[in-house]
PDB file of C-alpha atoms in Angstrom:
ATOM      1  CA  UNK A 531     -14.500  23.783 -27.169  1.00 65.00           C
ATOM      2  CA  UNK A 532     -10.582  23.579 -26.143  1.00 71.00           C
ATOM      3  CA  UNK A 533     -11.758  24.540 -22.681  1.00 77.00           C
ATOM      4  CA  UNK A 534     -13.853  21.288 -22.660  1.00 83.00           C
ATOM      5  CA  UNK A 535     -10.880  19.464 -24.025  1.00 82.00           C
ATOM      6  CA  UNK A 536      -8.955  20.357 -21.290  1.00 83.00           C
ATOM      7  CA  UNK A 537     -11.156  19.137 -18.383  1.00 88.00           C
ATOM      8  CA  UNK A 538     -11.028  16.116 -20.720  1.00 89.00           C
ATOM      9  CA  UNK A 539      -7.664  15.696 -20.716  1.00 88.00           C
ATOM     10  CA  UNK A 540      -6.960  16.494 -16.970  1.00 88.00           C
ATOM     11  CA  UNK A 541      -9.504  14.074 -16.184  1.00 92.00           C
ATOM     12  CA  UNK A 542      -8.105  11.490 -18.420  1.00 91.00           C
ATOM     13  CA  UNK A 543      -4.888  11.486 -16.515  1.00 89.00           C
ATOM     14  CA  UNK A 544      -6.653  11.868 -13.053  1.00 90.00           C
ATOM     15  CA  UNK A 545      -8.536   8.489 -14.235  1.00 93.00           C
ATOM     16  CA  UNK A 546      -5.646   6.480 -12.962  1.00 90.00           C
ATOM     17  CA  UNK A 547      -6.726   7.359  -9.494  1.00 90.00           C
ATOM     18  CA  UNK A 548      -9.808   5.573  -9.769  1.00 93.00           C
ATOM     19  CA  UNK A 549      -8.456   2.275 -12.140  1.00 94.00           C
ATOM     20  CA  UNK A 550      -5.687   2.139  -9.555  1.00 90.00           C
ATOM     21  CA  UNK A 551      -8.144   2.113  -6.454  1.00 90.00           C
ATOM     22  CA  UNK A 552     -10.518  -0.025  -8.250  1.00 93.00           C
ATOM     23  CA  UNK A 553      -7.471  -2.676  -8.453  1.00 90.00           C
ATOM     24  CA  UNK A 554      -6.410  -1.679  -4.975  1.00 86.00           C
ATOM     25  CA  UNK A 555     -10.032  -2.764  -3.482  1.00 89.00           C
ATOM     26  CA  UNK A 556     -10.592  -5.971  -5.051  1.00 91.00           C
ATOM     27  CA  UNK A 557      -6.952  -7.007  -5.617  1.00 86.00           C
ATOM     28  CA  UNK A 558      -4.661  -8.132  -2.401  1.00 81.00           C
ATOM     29  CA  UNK A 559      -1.489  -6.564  -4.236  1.00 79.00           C
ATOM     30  CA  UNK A 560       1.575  -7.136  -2.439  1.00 83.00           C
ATOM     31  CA  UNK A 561       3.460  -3.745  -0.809  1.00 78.00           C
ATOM     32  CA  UNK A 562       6.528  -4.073  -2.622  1.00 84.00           C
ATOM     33  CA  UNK A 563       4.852  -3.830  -6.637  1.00 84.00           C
ATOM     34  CA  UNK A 564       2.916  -1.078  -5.045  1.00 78.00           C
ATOM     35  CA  UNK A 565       6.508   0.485  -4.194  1.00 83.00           C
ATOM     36  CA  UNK A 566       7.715  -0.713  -7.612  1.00 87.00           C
ATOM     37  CA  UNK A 567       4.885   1.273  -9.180  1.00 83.00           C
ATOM     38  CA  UNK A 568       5.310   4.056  -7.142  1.00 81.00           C
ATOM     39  CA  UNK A 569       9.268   4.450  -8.235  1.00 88.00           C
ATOM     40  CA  UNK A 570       8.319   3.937 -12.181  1.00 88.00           C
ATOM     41  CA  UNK A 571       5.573   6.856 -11.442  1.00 83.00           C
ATOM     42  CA  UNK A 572       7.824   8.868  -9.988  1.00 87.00           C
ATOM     43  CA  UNK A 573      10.624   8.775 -12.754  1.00 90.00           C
ATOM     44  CA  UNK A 574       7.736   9.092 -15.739  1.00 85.00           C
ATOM     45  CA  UNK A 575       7.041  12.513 -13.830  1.00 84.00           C
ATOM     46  CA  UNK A 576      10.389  13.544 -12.920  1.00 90.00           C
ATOM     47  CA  UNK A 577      11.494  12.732 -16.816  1.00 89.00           C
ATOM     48  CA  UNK A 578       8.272  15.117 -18.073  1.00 82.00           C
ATOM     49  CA  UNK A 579       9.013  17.917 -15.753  1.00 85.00           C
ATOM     50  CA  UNK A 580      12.614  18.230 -17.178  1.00 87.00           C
ATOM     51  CA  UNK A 581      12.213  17.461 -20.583  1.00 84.00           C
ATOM     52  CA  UNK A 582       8.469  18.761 -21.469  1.00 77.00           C
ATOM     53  CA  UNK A 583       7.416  21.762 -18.652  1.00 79.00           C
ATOM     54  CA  UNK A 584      10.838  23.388 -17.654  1.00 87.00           C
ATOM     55  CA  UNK A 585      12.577  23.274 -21.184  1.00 85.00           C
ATOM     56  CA  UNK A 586       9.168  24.968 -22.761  1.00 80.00           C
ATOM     57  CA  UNK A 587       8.960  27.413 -19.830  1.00 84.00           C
ATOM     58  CA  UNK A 588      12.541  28.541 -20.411  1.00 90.00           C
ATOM     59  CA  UNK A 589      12.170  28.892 -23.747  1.00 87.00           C
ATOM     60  CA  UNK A 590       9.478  31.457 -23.346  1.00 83.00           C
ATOM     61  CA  UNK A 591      10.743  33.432 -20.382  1.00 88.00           C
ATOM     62  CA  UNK A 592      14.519  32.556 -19.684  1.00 90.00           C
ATOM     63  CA  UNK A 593      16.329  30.621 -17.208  1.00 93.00           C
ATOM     64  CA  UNK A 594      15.730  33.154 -13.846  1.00 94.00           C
ATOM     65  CA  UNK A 595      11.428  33.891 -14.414  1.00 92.00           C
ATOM     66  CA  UNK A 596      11.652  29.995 -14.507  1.00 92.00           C
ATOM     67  CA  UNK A 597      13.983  29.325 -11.477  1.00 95.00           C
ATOM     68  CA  UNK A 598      11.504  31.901  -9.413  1.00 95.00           C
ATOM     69  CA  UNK A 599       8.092  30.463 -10.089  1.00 92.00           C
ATOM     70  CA  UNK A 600       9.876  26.836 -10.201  1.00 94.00           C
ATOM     71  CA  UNK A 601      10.992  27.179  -6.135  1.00 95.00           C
ATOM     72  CA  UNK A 602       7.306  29.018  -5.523  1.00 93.00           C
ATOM     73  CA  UNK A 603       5.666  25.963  -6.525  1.00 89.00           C
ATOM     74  CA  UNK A 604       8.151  23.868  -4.516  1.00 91.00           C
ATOM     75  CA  UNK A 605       7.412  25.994  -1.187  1.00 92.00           C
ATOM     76  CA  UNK A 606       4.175  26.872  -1.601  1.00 87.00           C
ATOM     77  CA  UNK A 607       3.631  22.755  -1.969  1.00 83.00           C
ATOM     78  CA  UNK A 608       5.670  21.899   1.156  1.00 85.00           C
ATOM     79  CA  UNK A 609       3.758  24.716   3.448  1.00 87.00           C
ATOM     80  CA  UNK A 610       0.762  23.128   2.448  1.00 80.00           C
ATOM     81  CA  UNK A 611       1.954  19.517   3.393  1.00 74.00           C
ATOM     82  CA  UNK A 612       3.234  20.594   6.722  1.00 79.00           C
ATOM     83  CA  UNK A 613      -0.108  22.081   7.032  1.00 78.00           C
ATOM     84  CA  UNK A 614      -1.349  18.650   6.693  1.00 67.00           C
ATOM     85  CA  UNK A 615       0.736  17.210   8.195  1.00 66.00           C
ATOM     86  CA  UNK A 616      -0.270  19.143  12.068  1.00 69.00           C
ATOM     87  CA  UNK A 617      -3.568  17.142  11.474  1.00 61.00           C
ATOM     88  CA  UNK A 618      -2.419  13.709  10.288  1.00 54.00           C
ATOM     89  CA  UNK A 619      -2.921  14.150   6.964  1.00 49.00           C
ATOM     90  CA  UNK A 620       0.519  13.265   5.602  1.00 47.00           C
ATOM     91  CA  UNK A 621       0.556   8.967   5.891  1.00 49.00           C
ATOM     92  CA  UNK A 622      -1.396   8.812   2.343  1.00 47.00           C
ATOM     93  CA  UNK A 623      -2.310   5.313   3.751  1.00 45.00           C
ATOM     94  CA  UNK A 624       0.483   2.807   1.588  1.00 46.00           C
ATOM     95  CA  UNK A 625       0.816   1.223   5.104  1.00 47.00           C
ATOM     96  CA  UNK A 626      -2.238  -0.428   6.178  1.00 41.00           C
ATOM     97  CA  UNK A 627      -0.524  -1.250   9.527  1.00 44.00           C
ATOM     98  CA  UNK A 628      -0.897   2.981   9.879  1.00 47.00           C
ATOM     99  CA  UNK A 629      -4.496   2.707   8.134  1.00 41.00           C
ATOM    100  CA  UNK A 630      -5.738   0.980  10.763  1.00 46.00           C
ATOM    101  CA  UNK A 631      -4.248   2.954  13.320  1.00 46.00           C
ATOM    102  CA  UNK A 632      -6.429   5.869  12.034  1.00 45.00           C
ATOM    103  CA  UNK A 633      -9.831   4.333  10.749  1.00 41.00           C
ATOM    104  CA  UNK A 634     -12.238   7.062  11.019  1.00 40.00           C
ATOM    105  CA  UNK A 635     -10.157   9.771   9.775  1.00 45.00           C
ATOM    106  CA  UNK A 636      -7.723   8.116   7.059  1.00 45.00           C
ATOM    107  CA  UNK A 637     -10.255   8.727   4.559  1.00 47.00           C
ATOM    108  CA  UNK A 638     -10.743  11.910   4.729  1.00 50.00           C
ATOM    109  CA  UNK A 639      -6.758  12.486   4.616  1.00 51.00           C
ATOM    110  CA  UNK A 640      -5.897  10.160   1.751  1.00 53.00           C
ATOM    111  CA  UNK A 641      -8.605  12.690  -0.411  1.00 58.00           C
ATOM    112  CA  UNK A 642      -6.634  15.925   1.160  1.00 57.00           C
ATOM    113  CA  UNK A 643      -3.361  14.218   0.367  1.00 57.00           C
ATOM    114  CA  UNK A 644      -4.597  12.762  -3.520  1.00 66.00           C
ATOM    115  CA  UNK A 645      -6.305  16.422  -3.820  1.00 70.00           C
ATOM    116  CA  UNK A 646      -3.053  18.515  -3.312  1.00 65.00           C
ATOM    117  CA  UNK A 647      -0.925  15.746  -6.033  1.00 65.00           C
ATOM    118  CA  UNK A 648      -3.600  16.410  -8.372  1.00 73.00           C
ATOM    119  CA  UNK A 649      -4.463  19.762  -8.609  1.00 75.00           C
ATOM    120  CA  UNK A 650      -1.139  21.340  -9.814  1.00 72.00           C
ATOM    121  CA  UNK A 651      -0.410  18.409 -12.465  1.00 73.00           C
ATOM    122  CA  UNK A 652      -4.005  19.021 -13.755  1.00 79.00           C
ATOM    123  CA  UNK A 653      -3.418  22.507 -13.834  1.00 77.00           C
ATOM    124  CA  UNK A 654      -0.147  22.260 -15.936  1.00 75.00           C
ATOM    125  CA  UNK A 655      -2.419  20.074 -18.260  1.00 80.00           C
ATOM    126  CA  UNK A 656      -4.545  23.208 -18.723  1.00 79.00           C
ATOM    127  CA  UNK A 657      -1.533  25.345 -19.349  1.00 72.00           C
ATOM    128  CA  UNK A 658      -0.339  23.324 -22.472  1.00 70.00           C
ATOM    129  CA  UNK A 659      -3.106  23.432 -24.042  1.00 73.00           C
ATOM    130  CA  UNK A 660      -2.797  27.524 -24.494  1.00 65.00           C
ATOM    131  CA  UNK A 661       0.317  26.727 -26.725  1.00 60.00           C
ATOM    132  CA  UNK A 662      -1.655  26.154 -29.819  1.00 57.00           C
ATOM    133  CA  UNK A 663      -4.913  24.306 -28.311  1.00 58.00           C
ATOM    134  CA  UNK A 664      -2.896  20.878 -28.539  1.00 65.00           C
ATOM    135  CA  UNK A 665      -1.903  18.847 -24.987  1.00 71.00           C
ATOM    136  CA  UNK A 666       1.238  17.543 -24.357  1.00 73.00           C
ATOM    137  CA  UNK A 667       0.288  13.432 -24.690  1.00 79.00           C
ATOM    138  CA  UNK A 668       3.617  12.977 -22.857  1.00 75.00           C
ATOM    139  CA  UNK A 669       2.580  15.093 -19.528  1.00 76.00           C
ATOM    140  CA  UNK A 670      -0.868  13.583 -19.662  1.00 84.00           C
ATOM    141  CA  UNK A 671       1.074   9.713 -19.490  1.00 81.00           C
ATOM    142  CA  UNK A 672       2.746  10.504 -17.279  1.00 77.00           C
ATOM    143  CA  UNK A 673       0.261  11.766 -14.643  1.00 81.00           C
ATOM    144  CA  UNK A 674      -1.785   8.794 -15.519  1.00 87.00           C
ATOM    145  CA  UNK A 675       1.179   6.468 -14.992  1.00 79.00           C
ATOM    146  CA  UNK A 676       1.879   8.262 -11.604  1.00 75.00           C
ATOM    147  CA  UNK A 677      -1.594   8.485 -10.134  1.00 82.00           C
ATOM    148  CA  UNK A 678      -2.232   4.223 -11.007  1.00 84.00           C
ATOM    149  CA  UNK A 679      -0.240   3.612  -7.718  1.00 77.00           C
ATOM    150  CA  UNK A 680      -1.555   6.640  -5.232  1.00 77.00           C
ATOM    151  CA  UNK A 681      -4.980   5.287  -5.891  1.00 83.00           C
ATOM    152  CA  UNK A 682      -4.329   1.570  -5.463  1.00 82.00           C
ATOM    153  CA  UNK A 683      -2.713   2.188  -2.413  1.00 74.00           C
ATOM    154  CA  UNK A 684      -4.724   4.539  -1.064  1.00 76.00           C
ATOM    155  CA  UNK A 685      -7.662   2.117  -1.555  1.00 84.00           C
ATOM    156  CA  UNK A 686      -6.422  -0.975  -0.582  1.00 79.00           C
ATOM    157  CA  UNK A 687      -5.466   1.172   2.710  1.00 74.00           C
ATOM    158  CA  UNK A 688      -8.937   2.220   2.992  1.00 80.00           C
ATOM    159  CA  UNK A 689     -10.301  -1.161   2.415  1.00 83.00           C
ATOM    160  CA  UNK A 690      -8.246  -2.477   5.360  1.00 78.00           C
ATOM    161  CA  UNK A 691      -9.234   0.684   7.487  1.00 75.00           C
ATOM    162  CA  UNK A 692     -12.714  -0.767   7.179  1.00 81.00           C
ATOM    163  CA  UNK A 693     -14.877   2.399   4.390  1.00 80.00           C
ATOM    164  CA  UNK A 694     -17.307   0.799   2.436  1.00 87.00           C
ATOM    165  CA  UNK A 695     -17.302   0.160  -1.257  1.00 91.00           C
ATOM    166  CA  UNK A 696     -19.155   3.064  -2.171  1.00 91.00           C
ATOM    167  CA  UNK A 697     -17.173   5.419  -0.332  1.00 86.00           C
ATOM    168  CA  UNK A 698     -14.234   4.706  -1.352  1.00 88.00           C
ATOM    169  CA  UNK A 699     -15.032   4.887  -4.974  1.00 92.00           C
ATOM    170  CA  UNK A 700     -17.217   7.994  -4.714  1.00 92.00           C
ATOM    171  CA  UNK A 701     -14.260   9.451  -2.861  1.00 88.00           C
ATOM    172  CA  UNK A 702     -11.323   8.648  -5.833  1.00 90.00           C
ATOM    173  CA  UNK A 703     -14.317   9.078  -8.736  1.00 93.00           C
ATOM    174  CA  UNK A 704     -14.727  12.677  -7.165  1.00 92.00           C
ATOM    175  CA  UNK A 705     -10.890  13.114  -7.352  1.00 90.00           C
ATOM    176  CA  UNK A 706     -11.108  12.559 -10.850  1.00 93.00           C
ATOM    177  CA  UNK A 707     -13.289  15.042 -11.588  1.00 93.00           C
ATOM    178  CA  UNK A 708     -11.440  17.835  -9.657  1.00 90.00           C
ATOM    179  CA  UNK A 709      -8.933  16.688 -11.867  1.00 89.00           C
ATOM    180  CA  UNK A 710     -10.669  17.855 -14.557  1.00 90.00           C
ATOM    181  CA  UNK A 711     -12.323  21.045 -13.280  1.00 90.00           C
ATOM    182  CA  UNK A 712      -8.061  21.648 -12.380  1.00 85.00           C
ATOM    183  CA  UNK A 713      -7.217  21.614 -15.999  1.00 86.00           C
ATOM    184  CA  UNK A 714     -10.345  23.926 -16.944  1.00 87.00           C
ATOM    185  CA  UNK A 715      -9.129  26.154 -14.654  1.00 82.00           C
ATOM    186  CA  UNK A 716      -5.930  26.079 -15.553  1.00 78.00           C
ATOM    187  CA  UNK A 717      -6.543  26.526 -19.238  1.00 78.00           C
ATOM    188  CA  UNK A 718      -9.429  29.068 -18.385  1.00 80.00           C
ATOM    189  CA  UNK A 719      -7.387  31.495 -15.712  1.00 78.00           C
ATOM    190  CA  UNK A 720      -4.020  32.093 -17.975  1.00 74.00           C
ATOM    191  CA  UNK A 721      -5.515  32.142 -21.091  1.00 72.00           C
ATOM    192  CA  UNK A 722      -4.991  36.097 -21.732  1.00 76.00           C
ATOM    193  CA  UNK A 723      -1.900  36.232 -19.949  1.00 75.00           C
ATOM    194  CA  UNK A 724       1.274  36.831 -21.771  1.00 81.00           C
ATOM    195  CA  UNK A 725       3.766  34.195 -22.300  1.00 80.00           C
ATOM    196  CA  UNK A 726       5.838  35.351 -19.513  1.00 87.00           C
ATOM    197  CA  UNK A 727       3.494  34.792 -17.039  1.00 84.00           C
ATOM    198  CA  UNK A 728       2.356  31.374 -18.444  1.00 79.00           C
ATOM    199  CA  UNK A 729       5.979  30.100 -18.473  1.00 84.00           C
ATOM    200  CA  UNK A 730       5.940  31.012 -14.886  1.00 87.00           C
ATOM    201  CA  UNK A 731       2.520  29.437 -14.125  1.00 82.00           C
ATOM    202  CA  UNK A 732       3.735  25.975 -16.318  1.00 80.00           C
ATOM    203  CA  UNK A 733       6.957  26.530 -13.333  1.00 88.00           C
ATOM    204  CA  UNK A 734       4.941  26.595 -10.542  1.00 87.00           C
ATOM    205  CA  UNK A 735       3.385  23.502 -11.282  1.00 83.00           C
ATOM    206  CA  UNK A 736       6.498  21.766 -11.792  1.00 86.00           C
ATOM    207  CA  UNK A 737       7.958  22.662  -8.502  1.00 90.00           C
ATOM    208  CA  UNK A 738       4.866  21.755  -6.470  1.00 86.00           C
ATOM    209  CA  UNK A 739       5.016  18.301  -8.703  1.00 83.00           C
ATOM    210  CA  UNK A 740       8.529  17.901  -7.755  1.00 89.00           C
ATOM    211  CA  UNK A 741       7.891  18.364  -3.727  1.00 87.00           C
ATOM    212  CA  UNK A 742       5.151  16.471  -4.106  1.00 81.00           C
ATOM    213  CA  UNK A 743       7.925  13.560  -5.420  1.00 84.00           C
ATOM    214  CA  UNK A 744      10.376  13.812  -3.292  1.00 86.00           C
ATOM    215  CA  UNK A 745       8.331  14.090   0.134  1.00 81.00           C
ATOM    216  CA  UNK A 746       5.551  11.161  -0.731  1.00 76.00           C
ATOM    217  CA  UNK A 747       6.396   9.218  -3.906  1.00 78.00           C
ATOM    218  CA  UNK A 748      10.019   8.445  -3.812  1.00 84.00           C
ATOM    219  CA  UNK A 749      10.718   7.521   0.216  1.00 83.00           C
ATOM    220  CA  UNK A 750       7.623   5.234   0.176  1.00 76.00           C
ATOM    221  CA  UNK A 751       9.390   3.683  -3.014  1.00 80.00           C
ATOM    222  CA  UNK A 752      12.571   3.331  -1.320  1.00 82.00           C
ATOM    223  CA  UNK A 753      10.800   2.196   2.145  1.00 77.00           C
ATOM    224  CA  UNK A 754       8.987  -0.938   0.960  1.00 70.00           C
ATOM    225  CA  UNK A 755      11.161  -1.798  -2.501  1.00 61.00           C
ATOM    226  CA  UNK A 756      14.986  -0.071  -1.501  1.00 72.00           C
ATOM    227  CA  UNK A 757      16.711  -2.958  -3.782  1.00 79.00           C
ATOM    228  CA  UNK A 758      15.230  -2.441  -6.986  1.00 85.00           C
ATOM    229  CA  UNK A 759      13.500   1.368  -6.365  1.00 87.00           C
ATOM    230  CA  UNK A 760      15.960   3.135  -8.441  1.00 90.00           C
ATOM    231  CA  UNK A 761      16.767   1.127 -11.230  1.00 93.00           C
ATOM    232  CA  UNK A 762      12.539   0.981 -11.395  1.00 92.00           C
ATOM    233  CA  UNK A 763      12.531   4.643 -11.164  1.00 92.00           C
ATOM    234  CA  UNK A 764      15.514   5.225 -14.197  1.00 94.00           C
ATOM    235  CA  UNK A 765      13.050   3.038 -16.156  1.00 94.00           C
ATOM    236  CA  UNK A 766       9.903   5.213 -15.824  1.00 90.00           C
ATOM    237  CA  UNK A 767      12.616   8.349 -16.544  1.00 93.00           C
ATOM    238  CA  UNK A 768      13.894   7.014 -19.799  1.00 92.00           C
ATOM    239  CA  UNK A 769      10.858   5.674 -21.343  1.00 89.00           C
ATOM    240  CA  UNK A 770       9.175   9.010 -20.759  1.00 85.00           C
ATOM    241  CA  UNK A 771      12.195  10.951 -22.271  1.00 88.00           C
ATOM    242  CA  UNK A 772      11.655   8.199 -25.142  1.00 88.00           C
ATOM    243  CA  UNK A 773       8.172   9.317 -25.564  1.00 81.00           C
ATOM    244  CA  UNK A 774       9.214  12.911 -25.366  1.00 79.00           C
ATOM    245  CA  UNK A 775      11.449  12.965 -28.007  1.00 79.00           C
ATOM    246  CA  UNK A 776       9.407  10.629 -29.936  1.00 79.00           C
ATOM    247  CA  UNK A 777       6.147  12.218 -30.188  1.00 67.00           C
ATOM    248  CA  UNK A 778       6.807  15.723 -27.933  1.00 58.00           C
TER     249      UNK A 778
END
């Protein structure tokens, strides 16, 4: 049964992907609240990794287990996006000027791109659960709160590149549940592995989150909304370390 609540739960957060590109195909949103969203996502995650993954991962394997499986995470993550990146898969679309530049494969890379967000922060989902059978509500906000923006502006991208309705939503509903299947697995794979190991797993995640931030998230933030992106992003930080410390 907890194995079923965890594809729940990673699916619940992956659902902003689809509510966000549901408002990003039939709402003409201007760029710079899709930036402003973007930055508040971006804090809400960067607030959850420090205050929710990291502190619990330290306090069941110590500071230098953590560091280690923290910086695997972050490399692993930027290998892969490079990867992507030698076939055009890094623009995630924000700028439809670029969507339209690359109609018939944008698609394809905005799901690749989405895909390698989602995974690890459905995964770490998974992992929380094993402390007790009980998910962190906090962690689960705040990948909702970040994926709302990737999926509106991957749609609305999309939209302009000239997909269809129907694939666009069965591309960002499928998302959603590889989201889920990404927490199963992530609750299902560690679950007889000693707390070590599952503080290093919970670190892993967090370091491909935090690449995933800093090389996607935060510069298209700065690049459409520079005068207001951090002050937008120190409000998505402090009302998730609010919620962490009110209901963590």
């Amino acid at each position: 049964m907890t194995l079923l609540f965890a594809g729940l739960w990673g699916a619940a957060a992956g659902s902003g992907l689809l509510l966000g590109a549901l408002a990003g195909y039939f709402l003409r949103l201007p760029q710079r609240l899709i930036a402003g969203a973007l930055a508040f996502g971006a804090g809400v995650l960067i607030s959850a990794l420090a205050f929710e993954l990291l502190d619990e991962a330290f306090q069941r394997a110590g500071v230098l287990h953590v560091a280690a499986g923290f910086m695997a995470g972050a490399v692993f993550f930027t290998l892969a996006n490079r990867l992507l990146s030698a076939v055009g898969a890094r623009q995630r679309g924000r700028d439809t000027r670029r969507a339209a530049a690359a109609e018939e494969s944008q698609g394809a890379a905005l799901a690749v791109g989405a895909l390698m967000d989602g995974i690890p922060e459905s995964i770490v989902i998974g992992l929380g659960m094993l402390e007790g059978g009980t998910v962190s509500i906090v962690t689960v906000i705040a990948v909702f709160l970040s994926n709302l923006p990737e999926g509106l502006s991957g749609a609305s991208s999309m939209r302009s590149a000239g997909h269809s309705a129907g694939r666009i939503f069965a591309i960002w509903g499928g998302l959603v549940c590889v989201t889920g299947i990404a927490a199963i697995a992530g609750y299902g794979l560690f679950s007889h592995l000693s707390p070590i190991w599952l503080a290093i797993a919970s670190a892993v995640g967090a370091g491909a989150i935090l690449a995933m931030l800093v090389d996607t998230m935060i510069p298209e933030a700065f690049a459409e909304d520079h005068d207001y992106a951090g002050v937008i992003t120190a409000f998505g930080f402090v009302l998730s370390f609010v919620l962490s410390k009110s209901f963590g």
